[in-house]
Amino acid sequence: MYGHARKRLLQMYLTNLQVNVTALGFNPVWSDWRDIDYTPDYNKFYFITDGEGWLKIGDREFYPKPGQLALMPEGVRQSYSAINDKPYTKYWCHFTAKIGTINLFDLIRLPWMIDVQEEDGLPADLFKEMLRLHRADTLSSSLHVNACLLRLIGYFLDRAEPIDIQLAHAETSDLLRAALTYIDDHFQRNITVRELADLTHMHPNSFIRLFKKHFGTTPIQYVNRKRIDSVKRLLTSTGLTLSEIGERTGIPDTSYLSKLFKSATGLSPTHYKMLAGRQFD
């Protein structure tokens, strides 16, 4: 569905996604449930289980039905209200979803509403689990709640994808796609920030700031991540020596390669390969 560069950009965004649930619940609303033209500084999910009502997100109006999952992103003007004496019962959560310093839904445009098949209990199960964990209030509760939210976002993305996903800020996205494609094609040699900045017609410092703002990592850190991923693959699928792997992945200094690999994985290359069931020759 996506070209390689566009898909890579989307994957890079999602790899660096940081989420946090700030409020959640399951309850009916009442006939006075209403707010007009407000702009939240958080994202919301509504999963409707019963009743009727009205939502407006940006310039679009919706009358969600039970079994529909609504996404209401931060920074977008919204309204809601009951429309009769049988208003909604819904699961809901407020949350942040940041890539670097940017809201996920400013970068990736999605439809605001998806249908959940009647036999698909996953959204309700995820909301129930988040509520259970939130009430448990253990040391790790927030970690598990946020993990459930990540699954819910993934669920929404998977079902929105066949409809359409538009990358926002097309010019910036084109620049970043070009940089990622260049890195994918040339990470085996010594890529410099100057090369990448020249490719995007930017000053190196401006390029670094743009890259880190969108991905939460610097260009060189990303290049090294690509190299380490390639090292992992070669360690577990070939009989190449560490020196040969270093030559192929742009890190010919085996001492530095070992240090970088351990920093990224917590394991030496030898230990990593041993755990994968192989030994260096």
Short mmCIF file of C-alpha atoms in Angstrom, two decimals:
data_model
loop_
_atom_site.label_atom_id
_atom_site.label_comp_id
_atom_site.label_asym_id
_atom_site.label_seq_id
_atom_site.Cartn_x
_atom_site.Cartn_y
_atom_site.Cartn_z
CA MET A 1 0.00 0.00 0.00
CA TYR A 2 2.84 2.38 0.77
CA GLY A 3 6.05 3.05 -1.10
CA HIS A 4 9.10 1.81 0.79
CA ALA A 5 10.25 5.30 1.80
CA ARG A 6 6.80 6.36 3.02
CA LYS A 7 6.33 3.13 4.94
CA ARG A 8 9.79 3.54 6.48
CA LEU A 9 8.89 7.05 7.61
CA LEU A 10 5.66 5.83 9.22
CA GLN A 11 7.51 3.01 10.96
CA MET A 12 10.16 5.42 12.19
CA TYR A 13 7.51 7.69 13.65
CA LEU A 14 5.79 4.82 15.45
CA THR A 15 9.04 3.34 16.76
CA ASN A 16 9.58 6.58 18.70
CA LEU A 17 6.00 6.98 19.92
CA GLN A 18 5.63 7.82 23.63
CA VAL A 19 2.17 7.63 25.18
CA ASN A 20 0.58 8.45 28.52
CA VAL A 21 -3.00 7.93 29.71
CA THR A 22 -4.11 10.90 31.80
CA ALA A 23 -7.75 9.94 32.52
CA LEU A 24 -10.15 7.11 31.67
CA GLY A 25 -13.55 5.71 32.56
CA PHE A 26 -16.71 3.84 31.62
CA ASN A 27 -19.99 5.56 32.30
CA PRO A 28 -23.22 6.91 30.86
CA VAL A 29 -23.46 10.59 30.10
CA TRP A 30 -26.57 12.62 30.84
CA SER A 31 -28.92 14.81 28.86
CA ASP A 32 -26.89 17.90 29.81
CA TRP A 33 -23.70 16.38 28.32
CA ARG A 34 -22.56 19.22 26.11
CA ASP A 35 -19.60 21.41 25.17
CA ILE A 36 -19.30 23.54 22.04
CA ASP A 37 -16.20 24.69 20.16
CA TYR A 38 -13.50 23.83 22.68
CA THR A 39 -9.95 22.78 21.78
CA PRO A 40 -8.43 20.14 24.11
CA ASP A 41 -4.71 19.87 24.82
CA TYR A 42 -5.00 16.07 24.96
CA ASN A 43 -6.26 13.30 22.65
CA LYS A 44 -9.40 11.27 23.38
CA PHE A 45 -10.79 7.88 22.46
CA TYR A 46 -14.53 7.26 22.82
CA PHE A 47 -15.80 3.69 22.41
CA ILE A 48 -19.59 3.84 22.27
CA THR A 49 -21.46 0.91 23.82
CA ASP A 50 -25.02 2.29 23.95
CA GLY A 51 -27.16 5.33 23.24
CA GLU A 52 -27.05 8.22 20.82
CA GLY A 53 -25.36 11.60 20.57
CA TRP A 54 -23.49 14.10 18.42
CA LEU A 55 -19.80 14.87 17.93
CA LYS A 56 -18.10 17.51 15.83
CA ILE A 57 -14.38 17.19 15.13
CA GLY A 58 -12.93 20.05 13.16
CA ASP A 59 -15.52 20.75 10.47
CA ARG A 60 -17.01 17.24 10.40
CA GLU A 61 -20.11 16.12 12.26
CA PHE A 62 -20.72 12.58 13.49
CA TYR A 63 -23.55 10.66 15.13
CA PRO A 64 -21.61 7.64 16.42
CA LYS A 65 -23.42 4.37 16.95
CA PRO A 66 -22.70 1.64 19.51
CA GLY A 67 -19.67 -0.29 18.32
CA GLN A 68 -17.86 2.71 16.88
CA LEU A 69 -14.48 3.95 18.12
CA ALA A 70 -13.93 7.70 17.83
CA LEU A 71 -10.56 9.47 17.89
CA MET A 72 -10.64 13.12 18.96
CA PRO A 73 -7.15 14.62 18.63
CA GLU A 74 -5.60 17.40 20.63
CA GLY A 75 -5.42 20.85 19.11
CA VAL A 76 -8.53 20.32 16.95
CA ARG A 77 -11.73 22.27 17.66
CA GLN A 78 -14.46 19.95 18.95
CA SER A 79 -18.05 19.89 20.14
CA TYR A 80 -20.31 17.24 21.65
CA SER A 81 -23.80 16.95 23.01
CA ALA A 82 -26.66 14.58 23.81
CA ILE A 83 -29.48 14.67 21.26
CA ASN A 84 -32.32 12.89 23.07
CA ASP A 85 -33.20 11.24 26.37
CA LYS A 86 -30.98 8.22 25.62
CA PRO A 87 -27.44 9.61 25.61
CA TYR A 88 -24.25 7.63 25.26
CA THR A 89 -22.72 5.01 27.49
CA LYS A 90 -19.07 4.84 26.55
CA TYR A 91 -15.55 3.83 27.43
CA TRP A 92 -13.24 6.81 27.17
CA CYS A 93 -9.69 7.86 27.80
CA HIS A 94 -7.65 11.05 27.58
CA PHE A 95 -4.05 10.60 26.52
CA THR A 96 -0.92 12.09 25.02
CA ALA A 97 0.86 10.47 22.07
CA LYS A 98 4.13 12.18 21.23
CA ILE A 99 6.84 11.56 18.66
CA GLY A 100 9.67 13.78 19.76
CA THR A 101 7.77 16.91 20.74
CA ILE A 102 4.94 16.51 18.18
CA ASN A 103 1.52 14.96 18.63
CA LEU A 104 1.19 11.74 16.61
CA PHE A 105 -2.06 12.89 15.04
CA ASP A 106 -0.47 16.10 13.77
CA LEU A 107 1.93 13.93 11.77
CA ILE A 108 -0.40 11.16 10.64
CA ARG A 109 -3.89 12.09 9.51
CA LEU A 110 -6.49 9.45 10.26
CA PRO A 111 -10.24 9.11 9.89
CA TRP A 112 -11.87 10.15 13.14
CA MET A 113 -14.17 7.13 13.37
CA ILE A 114 -13.90 3.39 12.74
CA ASP A 115 -16.41 0.57 13.04
CA VAL A 116 -15.68 -2.30 15.42
CA GLN A 117 -17.19 -5.61 14.38
CA GLU A 118 -19.68 -7.01 16.89
CA GLU A 119 -17.62 -10.17 17.42
CA ASP A 120 -14.40 -8.20 17.94
CA GLY A 121 -14.08 -7.75 21.69
CA LEU A 122 -10.55 -6.34 21.72
CA PRO A 123 -11.34 -2.61 22.17
CA ALA A 124 -13.69 -3.29 25.08
CA ASP A 125 -11.18 -5.75 26.58
CA LEU A 126 -8.39 -3.16 26.37
CA PHE A 127 -10.51 -0.50 28.04
CA LYS A 128 -11.55 -2.95 30.77
CA GLU A 129 -7.93 -3.90 31.36
CA MET A 130 -6.86 -0.25 31.55
CA LEU A 131 -9.58 0.43 34.11
CA ARG A 132 -8.62 -2.64 36.16
CA LEU A 133 -4.95 -1.68 36.14
CA HIS A 134 -5.71 1.95 36.95
CA ARG A 135 -7.74 0.92 40.00
CA ALA A 136 -5.04 -1.54 41.13
CA ASP A 137 -2.62 1.39 41.53
CA THR A 138 0.50 -0.78 41.73
CA LEU A 139 4.04 0.41 41.03
CA SER A 140 3.82 -0.77 37.43
CA SER A 141 0.17 0.10 36.76
CA SER A 142 0.90 3.12 34.59
CA LEU A 143 3.31 1.08 32.43
CA HIS A 144 0.67 -1.57 31.77
CA VAL A 145 -2.06 1.02 31.18
CA ASN A 146 0.11 2.76 28.60
CA ALA A 147 0.91 -0.61 26.99
CA CYS A 148 -2.84 -1.18 26.56
CA LEU A 149 -3.16 2.27 25.01
CA LEU A 150 -0.41 1.45 22.52
CA ARG A 151 -2.36 -1.65 21.51
CA LEU A 152 -5.52 0.44 21.12
CA ILE A 153 -3.70 2.97 18.92
CA GLY A 154 -2.30 0.06 16.89
CA TYR A 155 -5.79 -1.38 16.56
CA PHE A 156 -7.08 1.96 15.27
CA LEU A 157 -4.16 2.33 12.83
CA ASP A 158 -4.61 -1.19 11.43
CA ARG A 159 -8.26 -0.60 10.67
CA ALA A 160 -7.79 2.93 9.41
CA GLU A 161 -4.99 1.93 7.03
CA PRO A 162 -7.17 0.47 4.24
CA ILE A 163 -9.20 3.71 4.23
CA ASP A 164 -6.30 6.14 4.00
CA ILE A 165 -3.51 7.54 6.12
CA GLN A 166 -2.22 10.94 5.07
CA LEU A 167 1.07 12.26 6.35
CA ALA A 168 0.70 15.83 7.50
CA HIS A 169 3.24 18.54 6.62
CA ALA A 170 3.91 17.09 3.16
CA GLU A 171 7.02 19.17 2.43
CA THR A 172 8.68 18.19 5.72
CA SER A 173 7.65 14.56 5.21
CA ASP A 174 9.23 14.57 1.75
CA LEU A 175 12.51 15.85 3.18
CA LEU A 176 12.53 13.27 5.95
CA ARG A 177 11.62 10.45 3.55
CA ALA A 178 14.51 11.47 1.31
CA ALA A 179 16.90 11.43 4.29
CA LEU A 180 15.69 8.03 5.52
CA THR A 181 15.96 6.54 2.03
CA TYR A 182 19.50 7.88 1.70
CA ILE A 183 20.43 6.43 5.09
CA ASP A 184 18.89 3.05 4.19
CA ASP A 185 20.94 2.95 0.99
CA HIS A 186 24.25 4.20 2.40
CA PHE A 187 24.48 3.37 6.13
CA GLN A 188 27.25 0.86 5.35
CA ARG A 189 29.68 3.74 4.88
CA ASN A 190 30.53 6.86 6.84
CA ILE A 191 27.46 9.09 6.39
CA THR A 192 27.85 12.62 7.71
CA VAL A 193 25.22 15.06 8.90
CA ARG A 194 26.53 17.46 6.25
CA GLU A 195 25.60 14.96 3.51
CA LEU A 196 22.09 14.59 4.86
CA ALA A 197 21.68 18.34 5.34
CA ASP A 198 22.86 19.01 1.76
CA LEU A 199 20.37 16.41 0.52
CA THR A 200 17.53 18.31 2.18
CA HIS A 201 18.96 21.78 1.40
CA MET A 202 19.21 22.66 5.06
CA HIS A 203 21.92 23.85 7.42
CA PRO A 204 23.28 20.86 9.42
CA ASN A 205 22.10 22.31 12.73
CA SER A 206 18.61 22.93 11.35
CA PHE A 207 18.48 19.41 9.93
CA ILE A 208 19.50 17.88 13.26
CA ARG A 209 16.79 19.87 15.07
CA LEU A 210 14.14 18.85 12.52
CA PHE A 211 15.13 15.18 12.65
CA LYS A 212 15.18 15.07 16.44
CA LYS A 213 11.89 16.97 16.71
CA HIS A 214 10.14 14.38 14.56
CA PHE A 215 11.90 11.20 15.65
CA GLY A 216 13.26 11.88 19.13
CA THR A 217 16.77 10.88 18.06
CA THR A 218 19.63 12.47 16.15
CA PRO A 219 20.49 11.48 12.56
CA ILE A 220 23.74 9.79 13.61
CA GLN A 221 21.99 7.88 16.40
CA TYR A 222 19.51 6.65 13.80
CA VAL A 223 22.34 5.64 11.42
CA ASN A 224 23.96 3.66 14.23
CA ARG A 225 20.62 2.02 15.03
CA LYS A 226 20.38 0.90 11.40
CA ARG A 227 23.93 -0.47 11.57
CA ILE A 228 23.25 -2.38 14.79
CA ASP A 229 20.07 -3.89 13.31
CA SER A 230 22.14 -5.07 10.35
CA VAL A 231 24.81 -6.47 12.67
CA LYS A 232 22.15 -8.45 14.54
CA ARG A 233 20.86 -9.91 11.29
CA LEU A 234 24.33 -10.89 10.07
CA LEU A 235 25.30 -12.36 13.44
CA THR A 236 22.31 -14.69 13.44
CA SER A 237 22.11 -15.57 9.75
CA THR A 238 25.70 -15.86 8.52
CA GLY A 239 29.05 -17.28 9.52
CA LEU A 240 30.87 -13.99 9.02
CA THR A 241 33.44 -12.91 11.57
CA LEU A 242 32.85 -9.77 13.58
CA SER A 243 35.51 -8.00 11.53
CA GLU A 244 33.75 -8.95 8.29
CA ILE A 245 30.41 -7.85 9.69
CA GLY A 246 31.95 -4.53 10.70
CA GLU A 247 33.21 -3.95 7.16
CA ARG A 248 29.75 -4.66 5.75
CA THR A 249 27.89 -2.42 8.18
CA GLY A 250 30.14 0.64 8.21
CA ILE A 251 31.86 0.01 11.56
CA PRO A 252 35.23 -1.52 10.64
CA ASP A 253 36.73 -0.88 14.10
CA THR A 254 35.68 -4.08 15.92
CA SER A 255 36.42 -2.59 19.34
CA TYR A 256 34.11 0.32 18.66
CA LEU A 257 31.53 -2.02 17.10
CA SER A 258 31.50 -4.19 20.23
CA LYS A 259 31.12 -1.13 22.45
CA LEU A 260 28.29 0.30 20.32
CA PHE A 261 26.54 -3.08 20.13
CA LYS A 262 26.67 -3.62 23.88
CA SER A 263 25.40 -0.09 24.52
CA ALA A 264 22.42 -0.76 22.24
CA THR A 265 21.57 -4.32 23.30
CA GLY A 266 23.16 -4.90 26.70
CA LEU A 267 25.08 -7.85 25.22
CA SER A 268 28.41 -8.33 23.50
CA PRO A 269 28.19 -9.52 19.86
CA THR A 270 29.57 -12.91 20.91
CA HIS A 271 27.01 -13.34 23.69
CA TYR A 272 24.21 -12.19 21.39
CA LYS A 273 25.19 -14.74 18.77
CA MET A 274 25.55 -17.47 21.38
CA LEU A 275 22.06 -16.80 22.67
CA ALA A 276 20.80 -17.01 19.11
CA GLY A 277 22.25 -20.53 18.91
CA ARG A 278 25.34 -19.82 16.83
CA GLN A 279 29.05 -19.52 17.60
CA PHE A 280 31.77 -17.58 15.83
CA ASP A 281 33.99 -19.84 13.75
#
